[in-house]
Amino acid sequence: MSSIIPSARQVQFQEWEFGLFLHLGMYTFWRQEGFDKHNPDSFHPDKLDCDQWIRTAKEAGMRYAVLTTKHHEGFCLWPSSYGTHSVKYSSWRDGNGDVVREFTDACHKYGVKVGLYYSPFDKATPLYEEDPKAYDEYFIGHMKELLTNYGTVDLLWFDGCYSEGHPFDWDRIVGAIKETQPEVLLFNMGKPDFRWVGNEYGVGDLPNWNVVDSLSYSIRKDSDTETLAGEKRWLPAECDCRMRLHSWGWRPDDEHTIKSVDELMGLYYYSVGRSCNLLLNIGPNPQGLLPEKDAARLVEFGGEIKRRFKNPLTTMKHLHQENNRWIFEPKTRVLVDHVIAQEDITKGEHIRRFAIKIQTGDNPNPVTIYEGRNVGHKAICQFPPIAAKSFLFEVLEADGEVSMKSIEFHCACQNR
């Protein structure tokens, strides 16, 4: 396992850490009077403002965003030349609207990485069930439209739900994708660069290794995992979850379920704090805007992350190292309640077990206050505040030479 390292693009993906998921589609209007699921005219986000979406994400500290360009119902948010179920055939903006254009332009404007969700399953065309080879061509046609008309696309997010057992020709599909944009990252299907964590609650397991030999790609699969042909690969995990409790797309009756900052911070620890990325969903409303309370909570959440971690007590360059021990000896009495550790994953993932210890001053033997397993890109270690003569981050078990990128000591309780 220790010899497997990530690609440069996978390292970049893990550094993004925190992204915004955006579910907008025909389903956004299902609860509106007079809605027709099969009529493109039912799609009419008359105040669409993708700038508002991405400006809010940027303010919250997010580094990437993923838009549902085509969900399971098959409606395309760009003017596709394939089929008649797209904005091209809607009276919205006289058939000249293009949500993908406005989304990607906003991302490029604010320096937010572009992610495009695409459901390989499609209810809108009979080709999916009747002619899988012809559907592969339809799929490839969509990919070429999305990857040639909107500048740099950083990731494609393939939702495996309802695609179980379908015979996609992934060699052809991925070949066409990489021919168009070689650096684009693929999520979870085909020949993936990163994987789904296996649940929609935003929670990474413990331990969460970056090197795996299997993955989950659908909540509907009877079996939990799919093997990777017996090989082990570097596939970092992404945790997706909703700002609201019940639905990915907007609905009018669940505003009261918006998660508190405390709950969102918990999910941050369970995802980013366990070497996963966190992809937090908000469904734009039928006007095409992030709902006001969701947007405010997102910014509040981002502010709390910054409050806790923007001012470390000390960083790695001020620590004393003794073999696989890094020691913090504060000059004055300070409280510590977090340690954030990062391996240099360009050299692989080597730590298998570590501990945080203190020396009290009246006893030379260190006392363990926290023990963990994987570090990988990032481990956020939280514990009750404590002051001590010295603090130690110690690697207890490793399968190769340990190379640390960063170790920070924090006291979030004093940053209020």
GROMACS .gro file of C-alpha atoms in nm:
model
  416
    1MET     CA    1   0.000   0.000   0.000
    2SER     CA    2   0.281   0.241   0.085
    3SER     CA    3   0.415   0.239  -0.273
    4ILE     CA    4   0.087   0.370  -0.422
    5ILE     CA    5   0.080   0.746  -0.468
    6PRO     CA    6  -0.180   0.989  -0.606
    7SER     CA    7  -0.162   1.170  -0.936
    8ALA     CA    8  -0.096   1.543  -0.926
    9ARG     CA    9  -0.464   1.607  -1.006
   10GLN     CA   10  -0.577   1.383  -0.719
   11VAL     CA   11  -0.355   1.580  -0.482
   12GLN     CA   12  -0.517   1.901  -0.607
   13PHE     CA   13  -0.864   1.753  -0.559
   14GLN     CA   14  -0.790   1.665  -0.197
   15GLU     CA   15  -0.661   2.016  -0.137
   16TRP     CA   16  -0.997   2.159  -0.252
   17GLU     CA   17  -1.158   1.990   0.055
   18PHE     CA   18  -1.493   2.172   0.059
   19GLY     CA   19  -1.741   2.215  -0.226
   20LEU     CA   20  -2.099   2.318  -0.307
   21PHE     CA   21  -2.343   2.071  -0.465
   22LEU     CA   22  -2.628   2.232  -0.662
   23HIS     CA   23  -2.940   2.036  -0.757
   24LEU     CA   24  -3.148   2.229  -1.010
   25GLY     CA   25  -3.372   2.063  -1.265
   26MET     CA   26  -3.731   1.982  -1.363
   27TYR     CA   27  -3.776   1.836  -1.014
   28THR     CA   28  -3.729   2.188  -0.871
   29PHE     CA   29  -4.072   2.273  -1.013
   30TRP     CA   30  -4.260   1.950  -0.934
   31ARG     CA   31  -4.439   2.108  -0.641
   32GLN     CA   32  -4.551   2.410  -0.842
   33GLU     CA   33  -4.909   2.431  -0.966
   34GLY     CA   34  -4.945   2.336  -1.331
   35PHE     CA   35  -4.614   2.155  -1.356
   36ASP     CA   36  -4.576   1.900  -1.639
   37LYS     CA   37  -4.280   1.666  -1.592
   38HIS     CA   38  -4.252   1.612  -1.966
   39ASN     CA   39  -4.286   1.971  -2.085
   40PRO     CA   40  -3.960   2.174  -2.102
   41ASP     CA   41  -4.169   2.490  -2.057
   42SER     CA   42  -4.215   2.388  -1.694
   43PHE     CA   43  -3.851   2.480  -1.636
   44HIS     CA   44  -3.845   2.856  -1.579
   45PRO     CA   45  -3.594   2.987  -1.318
   46ASP     CA   46  -3.680   3.343  -1.413
   47LYS     CA   47  -3.435   3.510  -1.172
   48LEU     CA   48  -3.146   3.267  -1.225
   49ASP     CA   49  -2.832   3.408  -1.067
   50CYS     CA   50  -2.538   3.169  -1.076
   51ASP     CA   51  -2.315   3.456  -0.968
   52GLN     CA   52  -2.507   3.458  -0.637
   53TRP     CA   53  -2.447   3.083  -0.598
   54ILE     CA   54  -2.073   3.096  -0.652
   55ARG     CA   55  -2.016   3.427  -0.473
   56THR     CA   56  -2.179   3.270  -0.167
   57ALA     CA   57  -1.972   2.953  -0.201
   58LYS     CA   58  -1.654   3.159  -0.227
   59GLU     CA   59  -1.746   3.360   0.082
   60ALA     CA   60  -1.798   3.033   0.272
   61GLY     CA   61  -1.448   2.914   0.180
   62MET     CA   62  -1.553   2.655  -0.078
   63ARG     CA   63  -1.304   2.576  -0.353
   64TYR     CA   64  -1.524   2.387  -0.599
   65ALA     CA   65  -1.886   2.354  -0.706
   66VAL     CA   66  -2.082   2.077  -0.879
   67LEU     CA   67  -2.398   2.146  -1.083
   68THR     CA   68  -2.652   1.881  -1.185
   69THR     CA   69  -2.638   1.933  -1.562
   70LYS     CA   70  -2.863   1.631  -1.624
   71HIS     CA   71  -3.033   1.435  -1.348
   72HIS     CA   72  -3.217   1.103  -1.376
   73GLU     CA   73  -3.519   1.262  -1.546
   74GLY     CA   74  -3.293   1.341  -1.844
   75PHE     CA   75  -3.354   1.717  -1.868
   76CYS     CA   76  -3.040   1.899  -1.985
   77LEU     CA   77  -2.958   2.239  -1.836
   78TRP     CA   78  -2.766   2.329  -2.152
   79PRO     CA   79  -2.901   2.358  -2.510
   80SER     CA   80  -2.815   2.007  -2.620
   81SER     CA   81  -2.839   1.890  -2.979
   82TYR     CA   82  -2.926   1.541  -2.856
   83GLY     CA   83  -3.296   1.486  -2.794
   84THR     CA   84  -3.563   1.743  -2.717
   85HIS     CA   85  -3.556   1.742  -2.337
   86SER     CA   86  -3.340   2.046  -2.266
   87VAL     CA   87  -3.350   2.422  -2.214
   88LYS     CA   88  -3.324   2.458  -2.591
   89TYR     CA   89  -3.687   2.350  -2.617
   90SER     CA   90  -3.811   2.560  -2.326
   91SER     CA   91  -3.980   2.899  -2.351
   92TRP     CA   92  -3.750   3.009  -2.067
   93ARG     CA   93  -3.540   3.288  -2.221
   94ASP     CA   94  -3.702   3.204  -2.557
   95GLY     CA   95  -3.505   2.881  -2.581
   96ASN     CA   96  -3.173   3.066  -2.555
   97GLY     CA   97  -3.108   2.996  -2.187
   98ASP     CA   98  -2.803   2.797  -2.074
   99VAL     CA   99  -2.762   2.728  -1.703
  100VAL     CA  100  -2.432   2.548  -1.758
  101ARG     CA  101  -2.289   2.855  -1.933
  102GLU     CA  102  -2.387   3.088  -1.650
  103PHE     CA  103  -2.262   2.842  -1.387
  104THR     CA  104  -1.923   2.784  -1.547
  105ASP     CA  105  -1.877   3.155  -1.617
  106ALA     CA  106  -1.943   3.232  -1.250
  107CYS     CA  107  -1.699   2.962  -1.136
  108HIS     CA  108  -1.426   3.094  -1.363
  109LYS     CA  109  -1.497   3.450  -1.245
  110TYR     CA  110  -1.453   3.364  -0.877
  111GLY     CA  111  -1.174   3.108  -0.915
  112VAL     CA  112  -1.394   2.818  -0.803
  113LYS     CA  113  -1.323   2.481  -0.964
  114VAL     CA  114  -1.591   2.358  -1.206
  115GLY     CA  115  -1.771   2.031  -1.143
  116LEU     CA  116  -2.047   1.898  -1.369
  117TYR     CA  117  -2.283   1.629  -1.238
  118TYR     CA  118  -2.424   1.396  -1.503
  119SER     CA  119  -2.657   1.102  -1.446
  120PRO     CA  120  -2.561   0.813  -1.677
  121PHE     CA  121  -2.919   0.687  -1.628
  122ASP     CA  122  -3.175   0.875  -1.837
  123LYS     CA  123  -3.555   0.849  -1.830
  124ALA     CA  124  -3.602   1.085  -2.124
  125THR     CA  125  -3.468   0.865  -2.403
  126PRO     CA  126  -3.576   0.509  -2.489
  127LEU     CA  127  -3.220   0.441  -2.605
  128TYR     CA  128  -3.114   0.373  -2.248
  129GLU     CA  129  -3.325   0.057  -2.227
  130GLU     CA  130  -3.361  -0.037  -2.593
  131ASP     CA  131  -3.018   0.017  -2.747
  132PRO     CA  132  -2.723   0.046  -2.504
  133LYS     CA  133  -2.469   0.096  -2.786
  134ALA     CA  134  -2.670   0.383  -2.931
  135TYR     CA  135  -2.704   0.524  -2.579
  136ASP     CA  136  -2.324   0.520  -2.545
  137GLU     CA  137  -2.311   0.750  -2.848
  138TYR     CA  138  -2.577   0.973  -2.688
  139PHE     CA  139  -2.368   0.980  -2.367
  140ILE     CA  140  -2.050   1.063  -2.559
  141GLY     CA  141  -2.233   1.335  -2.751
  142HIS     CA  142  -2.336   1.498  -2.424
  143MET     CA  143  -1.982   1.473  -2.289
  144LYS     CA  144  -1.837   1.644  -2.595
  145GLU     CA  145  -2.089   1.928  -2.566
  146LEU     CA  146  -2.012   1.980  -2.197
  147LEU     CA  147  -1.636   1.956  -2.241
  148THR     CA  148  -1.589   2.171  -2.552
  149ASN     CA  149  -1.821   2.466  -2.495
  150TYR     CA  150  -1.752   2.585  -2.139
  151GLY     CA  151  -1.378   2.621  -2.090
  152THR     CA  152  -1.194   2.418  -1.831
  153VAL     CA  153  -1.404   2.158  -1.650
  154ASP     CA  154  -1.226   2.020  -1.344
  155LEU     CA  155  -1.443   1.720  -1.260
  156LEU     CA  156  -1.730   1.510  -1.392
  157TRP     CA  157  -1.957   1.369  -1.122
  158PHE     CA  158  -2.122   1.043  -1.238
  159ASP     CA  159  -2.418   0.936  -1.024
  160GLY     CA  160  -2.441   0.555  -1.020
  161CYS     CA  161  -2.799   0.542  -0.895
  162TYR     CA  162  -3.031   0.353  -1.135
  163SER     CA  163  -2.734   0.257  -1.354
  164GLU     CA  164  -2.678  -0.074  -1.177
  165GLY     CA  165  -2.614  -0.350  -1.429
  166HIS     CA  166  -2.628  -0.128  -1.738
  167PRO     CA  167  -2.358  -0.224  -1.997
  168PHE     CA  168  -2.182   0.107  -2.053
  169ASP     CA  169  -1.880   0.096  -2.282
  170TRP     CA  170  -1.663   0.286  -2.036
  171ASP     CA  171  -1.347   0.246  -2.244
  172ARG     CA  172  -1.507   0.440  -2.530
  173ILE     CA  173  -1.681   0.692  -2.305
  174VAL     CA  174  -1.376   0.769  -2.093
  175GLY     CA  175  -1.156   0.773  -2.403
  176ALA     CA  176  -1.377   1.042  -2.558
  177ILE     CA  177  -1.376   1.241  -2.234
  178LYS     CA  178  -0.999   1.233  -2.191
  179GLU     CA  179  -0.942   1.316  -2.556
  180THR     CA  180  -1.143   1.633  -2.504
  181GLN     CA  181  -1.018   1.736  -2.157
  182PRO     CA  182  -0.731   1.509  -2.044
  183GLU     CA  183  -0.705   1.662  -1.695
  184VAL     CA  184  -1.071   1.629  -1.594
  185LEU     CA  185  -1.129   1.418  -1.282
  186LEU     CA  186  -1.393   1.143  -1.283
  187PHE     CA  187  -1.612   1.057  -0.987
  188ASN     CA  188  -1.693   0.700  -0.897
  189MET     CA  189  -1.779   0.540  -1.235
  190GLY     CA  190  -1.588   0.446  -1.549
  191LYS     CA  191  -1.224   0.486  -1.454
  192PRO     CA  192  -1.263   0.703  -1.143
  193ASP     CA  193  -1.012   0.939  -0.986
  194PHE     CA  194  -1.208   0.974  -0.662
  195ARG     CA  195  -1.486   0.776  -0.497
  196TRP     CA  196  -1.812   0.808  -0.313
  197VAL     CA  197  -1.779   0.755   0.062
  198GLY     CA  198  -2.074   0.513   0.058
  199ASN     CA  199  -2.345   0.718   0.231
  200GLU     CA  200  -2.531   1.046   0.175
  201TYR     CA  201  -2.486   1.177   0.529
  202GLY     CA  202  -2.144   1.337   0.490
  203VAL     CA  203  -1.967   1.090   0.719
  204GLY     CA  204  -1.636   0.921   0.644
  205ASP     CA  205  -1.557   0.592   0.812
  206LEU     CA  206  -1.272   0.542   1.055
  207PRO     CA  207  -1.015   0.457   0.939
  208ASN     CA  208  -1.054   0.605   0.593
  209TRP     CA  209  -0.765   0.494   0.376
  210ASN     CA  210  -0.698   0.662   0.042
  211VAL     CA  211  -0.575   0.334  -0.106
  212VAL     CA  212  -0.864   0.091  -0.166
  213ASP     CA  213  -0.940  -0.222  -0.367
  214SER     CA  214  -1.316  -0.169  -0.395
  215LEU     CA  215  -1.576   0.108  -0.401
  216SER     CA  216  -1.947   0.175  -0.362
  217TYR     CA  217  -2.125   0.366  -0.636
  218SER     CA  218  -2.498   0.349  -0.561
  219ILE     CA  219  -2.723   0.348  -0.257
  220ARG     CA  220  -2.948   0.110  -0.453
  221LYS     CA  221  -2.692  -0.169  -0.498
  222ASP     CA  222  -2.766  -0.491  -0.311
  223SER     CA  223  -2.396  -0.538  -0.243
  224ASP     CA  224  -2.203  -0.264  -0.070
  225THR     CA  225  -1.896  -0.264  -0.292
  226GLU     CA  226  -1.758  -0.331  -0.636
  227THR     CA  227  -1.406  -0.469  -0.666
  228LEU     CA  228  -1.140  -0.292  -0.871
  229ALA     CA  229  -1.027  -0.604  -1.060
  230GLY     CA  230  -0.818  -0.715  -0.766
  231GLU     CA  231  -0.595  -0.408  -0.771
  232LYS     CA  232  -0.540  -0.140  -0.512
  233ARG     CA  233  -0.566   0.221  -0.622
  234TRP     CA  234  -0.541   0.569  -0.476
  235LEU     CA  235  -0.905   0.681  -0.470
  236PRO     CA  236  -0.977   0.958  -0.219
  237ALA     CA  237  -1.330   0.972  -0.080
  238GLU     CA  238  -1.584   1.250  -0.113
  239CYS     CA  239  -1.870   1.288   0.137
  240ASP     CA  240  -2.189   1.433  -0.009
  241CYS     CA  241  -2.475   1.552   0.211
  242ARG     CA  242  -2.765   1.796   0.217
  243MET     CA  243  -2.804   2.131   0.389
  244ARG     CA  244  -3.167   2.031   0.447
  245LEU     CA  245  -3.286   1.699   0.581
  246HIS     CA  246  -3.500   1.535   0.315
  247SER     CA  247  -3.443   1.643  -0.044
  248TRP     CA  248  -3.156   1.724  -0.281
  249GLY     CA  249  -3.373   1.955  -0.489
  250TRP     CA  250  -3.563   2.253  -0.349
  251ARG     CA  251  -3.895   2.196  -0.179
  252PRO     CA  252  -4.120   2.451  -0.006
  253ASP     CA  253  -4.190   2.266   0.317
  254ASP     CA  254  -3.852   2.180   0.473
  255GLU     CA  255  -3.681   2.510   0.548
  256HIS     CA  256  -3.710   2.424   0.917
  257THR     CA  257  -3.474   2.128   0.860
  258ILE     CA  258  -3.171   2.342   0.766
  259LYS     CA  259  -2.879   2.206   0.964
  260SER     CA  260  -2.735   2.409   1.249
  261VAL     CA  261  -2.376   2.530   1.244
  262ASP     CA  262  -2.297   2.282   1.521
  263GLU     CA  263  -2.425   1.990   1.310
  264LEU     CA  264  -2.243   2.115   1.002
  265MET     CA  265  -1.920   2.146   1.199
  266GLY     CA  266  -1.966   1.788   1.313
  267LEU     CA  267  -1.993   1.680   0.949
  268TYR     CA  268  -1.680   1.880   0.870
  269TYR     CA  269  -1.488   1.682   1.132
  270TYR     CA  270  -1.634   1.353   1.002
  271SER     CA  271  -1.536   1.432   0.642
  272VAL     CA  272  -1.249   1.678   0.595
  273GLY     CA  273  -1.121   1.575   0.938
  274ARG     CA  274  -1.101   1.214   0.817
  275SER     CA  275  -0.913   1.286   0.492
  276CYS     CA  276  -1.230   1.314   0.280
  277ASN     CA  277  -1.371   1.603   0.080
  278LEU     CA  278  -1.706   1.750   0.186
  279LEU     CA  279  -1.964   1.829  -0.085
  280LEU     CA  280  -2.257   2.014   0.075
  281ASN     CA  281  -2.580   2.043  -0.123
  282ILE     CA  282  -2.822   2.334  -0.155
  283GLY     CA  283  -3.112   2.320  -0.401
  284PRO     CA  284  -3.171   2.654  -0.576
  285ASN     CA  285  -3.534   2.764  -0.557
  286PRO     CA  286  -3.773   2.792  -0.857
  287GLN     CA  287  -3.655   3.149  -0.917
  288GLY     CA  288  -3.300   3.016  -0.966
  289LEU     CA  289  -3.155   3.156  -0.642
  290LEU     CA  290  -2.998   2.999  -0.337
  291PRO     CA  291  -3.269   3.028  -0.070
  292GLU     CA  292  -3.186   3.312   0.166
  293LYS     CA  293  -3.168   3.108   0.488
  294ASP     CA  294  -2.960   2.830   0.329
  295ALA     CA  295  -2.714   3.082   0.187
  296ALA     CA  296  -2.685   3.262   0.521
  297ARG     CA  297  -2.623   2.935   0.706
  298LEU     CA  298  -2.358   2.835   0.453
  299VAL     CA  299  -2.168   3.161   0.507
  300GLU     CA  300  -2.209   3.124   0.883
  301PHE     CA  301  -2.068   2.770   0.862
  302GLY     CA  302  -1.770   2.887   0.658
  303GLY     CA  303  -1.710   3.162   0.912
  304GLU     CA  304  -1.704   2.910   1.196
  305ILE     CA  305  -1.445   2.696   1.015
  306LYS     CA  306  -1.225   3.004   0.976
  307ARG     CA  307  -1.280   3.110   1.337
  308ARG     CA  308  -1.162   2.777   1.470
  309PHE     CA  309  -0.864   2.716   1.246
  310LYS     CA  310  -0.733   3.038   1.092
  311ASN     CA  311  -0.490   3.119   1.378
  312PRO     CA  312  -0.286   2.817   1.489
  313LEU     CA  313  -0.089   2.840   1.810
  314THR     CA  314   0.209   2.700   1.624
  315THR     CA  315   0.292   2.534   1.296
  316MET     CA  316   0.528   2.259   1.199
  317LYS     CA  317   0.830   2.483   1.135
  318HIS     CA  318   0.837   2.573   1.506
  319LEU     CA  319   0.819   2.213   1.631
  320HIS     CA  320   1.111   2.007   1.752
  321GLN     CA  321   1.139   1.668   1.580
  322GLU     CA  322   1.279   1.349   1.732
  323ASN     CA  323   1.242   1.064   1.481
  324ASN     CA  324   0.864   1.019   1.438
  325ARG     CA  325   0.781   1.262   1.719
  326TRP     CA  326   0.702   1.630   1.671
  327ILE     CA  327   0.710   1.832   1.993
  328PHE     CA  328   0.547   2.165   2.078
  329GLU     CA  329   0.691   2.339   2.384
  330PRO     CA  330   0.499   2.665   2.439
  331LYS     CA  331   0.688   2.949   2.604
  332THR     CA  332   0.383   3.047   2.805
  333ARG     CA  333   0.087   2.851   2.936
  334VAL     CA  334  -0.164   2.785   2.655
  335LEU     CA  335  -0.469   2.569   2.611
  336VAL     CA  336  -0.477   2.323   2.320
  337ASP     CA  337  -0.792   2.147   2.195
  338HIS     CA  338  -0.710   2.055   1.834
  339VAL     CA  339  -0.421   1.915   1.636
  340ILE     CA  340  -0.442   1.920   1.256
  341ALA     CA  341  -0.198   1.682   1.089
  342GLN     CA  342  -0.128   1.629   0.720
  343GLU     CA  343   0.097   1.377   0.552
  344ASP     CA  344   0.284   1.471   0.237
  345ILE     CA  345   0.060   1.251   0.024
  346THR     CA  346   0.273   1.309  -0.287
  347LYS     CA  347   0.492   1.044  -0.121
  348GLY     CA  348   0.199   0.818  -0.030
  349GLU     CA  349   0.007   0.738   0.285
  350HIS     CA  350   0.222   0.571   0.550
  351ILE     CA  351   0.084   0.643   0.898
  352ARG     CA  352  -0.125   0.358   1.037
  353ARG     CA  353  -0.157   0.475   1.397
  354PHE     CA  354  -0.063   0.790   1.584
  355ALA     CA  355  -0.109   0.954   1.922
  356ILE     CA  356  -0.115   1.300   2.076
  357LYS     CA  357   0.054   1.310   2.412
  358ILE     CA  358   0.138   1.566   2.680
  359GLN     CA  359   0.411   1.607   2.936
  360THR     CA  360   0.270   1.759   3.251
  361GLY     CA  361   0.592   1.892   3.401
  362ASP     CA  362   0.582   1.688   3.722
  363ASN     CA  363   0.623   1.353   3.546
  364PRO     CA  364   0.869   1.278   3.263
  365ASN     CA  365   0.643   1.008   3.116
  366PRO     CA  366   0.410   1.136   2.839
  367VAL     CA  367   0.035   1.091   2.885
  368THR     CA  368  -0.178   1.000   2.581
  369ILE     CA  369  -0.479   1.228   2.535
  370TYR     CA  370  -0.578   1.120   2.182
  371GLU     CA  371  -0.511   0.827   1.953
  372GLY     CA  372  -0.596   0.797   1.582
  373ARG     CA  373  -0.533   0.585   1.276
  374ASN     CA  374  -0.525   0.738   0.929
  375VAL     CA  375  -0.389   1.086   0.858
  376GLY     CA  376  -0.358   1.102   0.480
  377HIS     CA  377  -0.442   1.445   0.344
  378LYS     CA  378  -0.574   1.569   0.679
  379ALA     CA  379  -0.666   1.448   1.024
  380ILE     CA  380  -0.845   1.694   1.253
  381CYS     CA  381  -0.801   1.575   1.611
  382GLN     CA  382  -1.036   1.732   1.865
  383PHE     CA  383  -1.015   1.681   2.241
  384PRO     CA  384  -1.106   1.869   2.563
  385PRO     CA  385  -0.888   2.177   2.619
  386ILE     CA  386  -0.571   2.111   2.817
  387ALA     CA  387  -0.254   2.300   2.908
  388ALA     CA  388   0.079   2.122   2.949
  389LYS     CA  389   0.455   2.168   2.954
  390SER     CA  390   0.480   2.013   2.608
  391PHE     CA  391   0.263   1.847   2.346
  392LEU     CA  392   0.372   1.562   2.122
  393PHE     CA  393   0.242   1.429   1.791
  394GLU     CA  394   0.384   1.078   1.770
  395VAL     CA  395   0.358   0.818   1.494
  396LEU     CA  396   0.308   0.481   1.662
  397GLU     CA  397   0.286   0.261   1.353
  398ALA     CA  398   0.379   0.317   0.989
  399ASP     CA  399   0.437   0.105   0.679
  400GLY     CA  400   0.713   0.321   0.535
  401GLU     CA  401   0.906   0.642   0.587
  402VAL     CA  402   0.677   0.909   0.730
  403SER     CA  403   0.679   1.247   0.559
  404MET     CA  404   0.466   1.518   0.718
  405LYS     CA  405   0.341   1.820   0.525
  406SER     CA  406   0.195   2.005   0.822
  407ILE     CA  407   0.120   1.979   1.194
  408GLU     CA  408  -0.074   2.258   1.363
  409PHE     CA  409  -0.180   2.303   1.725
  410HIS     CA  410  -0.495   2.504   1.788
  411CYS     CA  411  -0.723   2.626   2.062
  412ALA     CA  412  -1.064   2.692   1.909
  413CYS     CA  413  -1.213   2.766   2.250
  414GLN     CA  414  -0.998   3.081   2.278
  415ASN     CA  415  -1.078   3.209   1.927
  416ARG     CA  416  -1.436   3.298   2.013
   0.00000   0.00000   0.00000
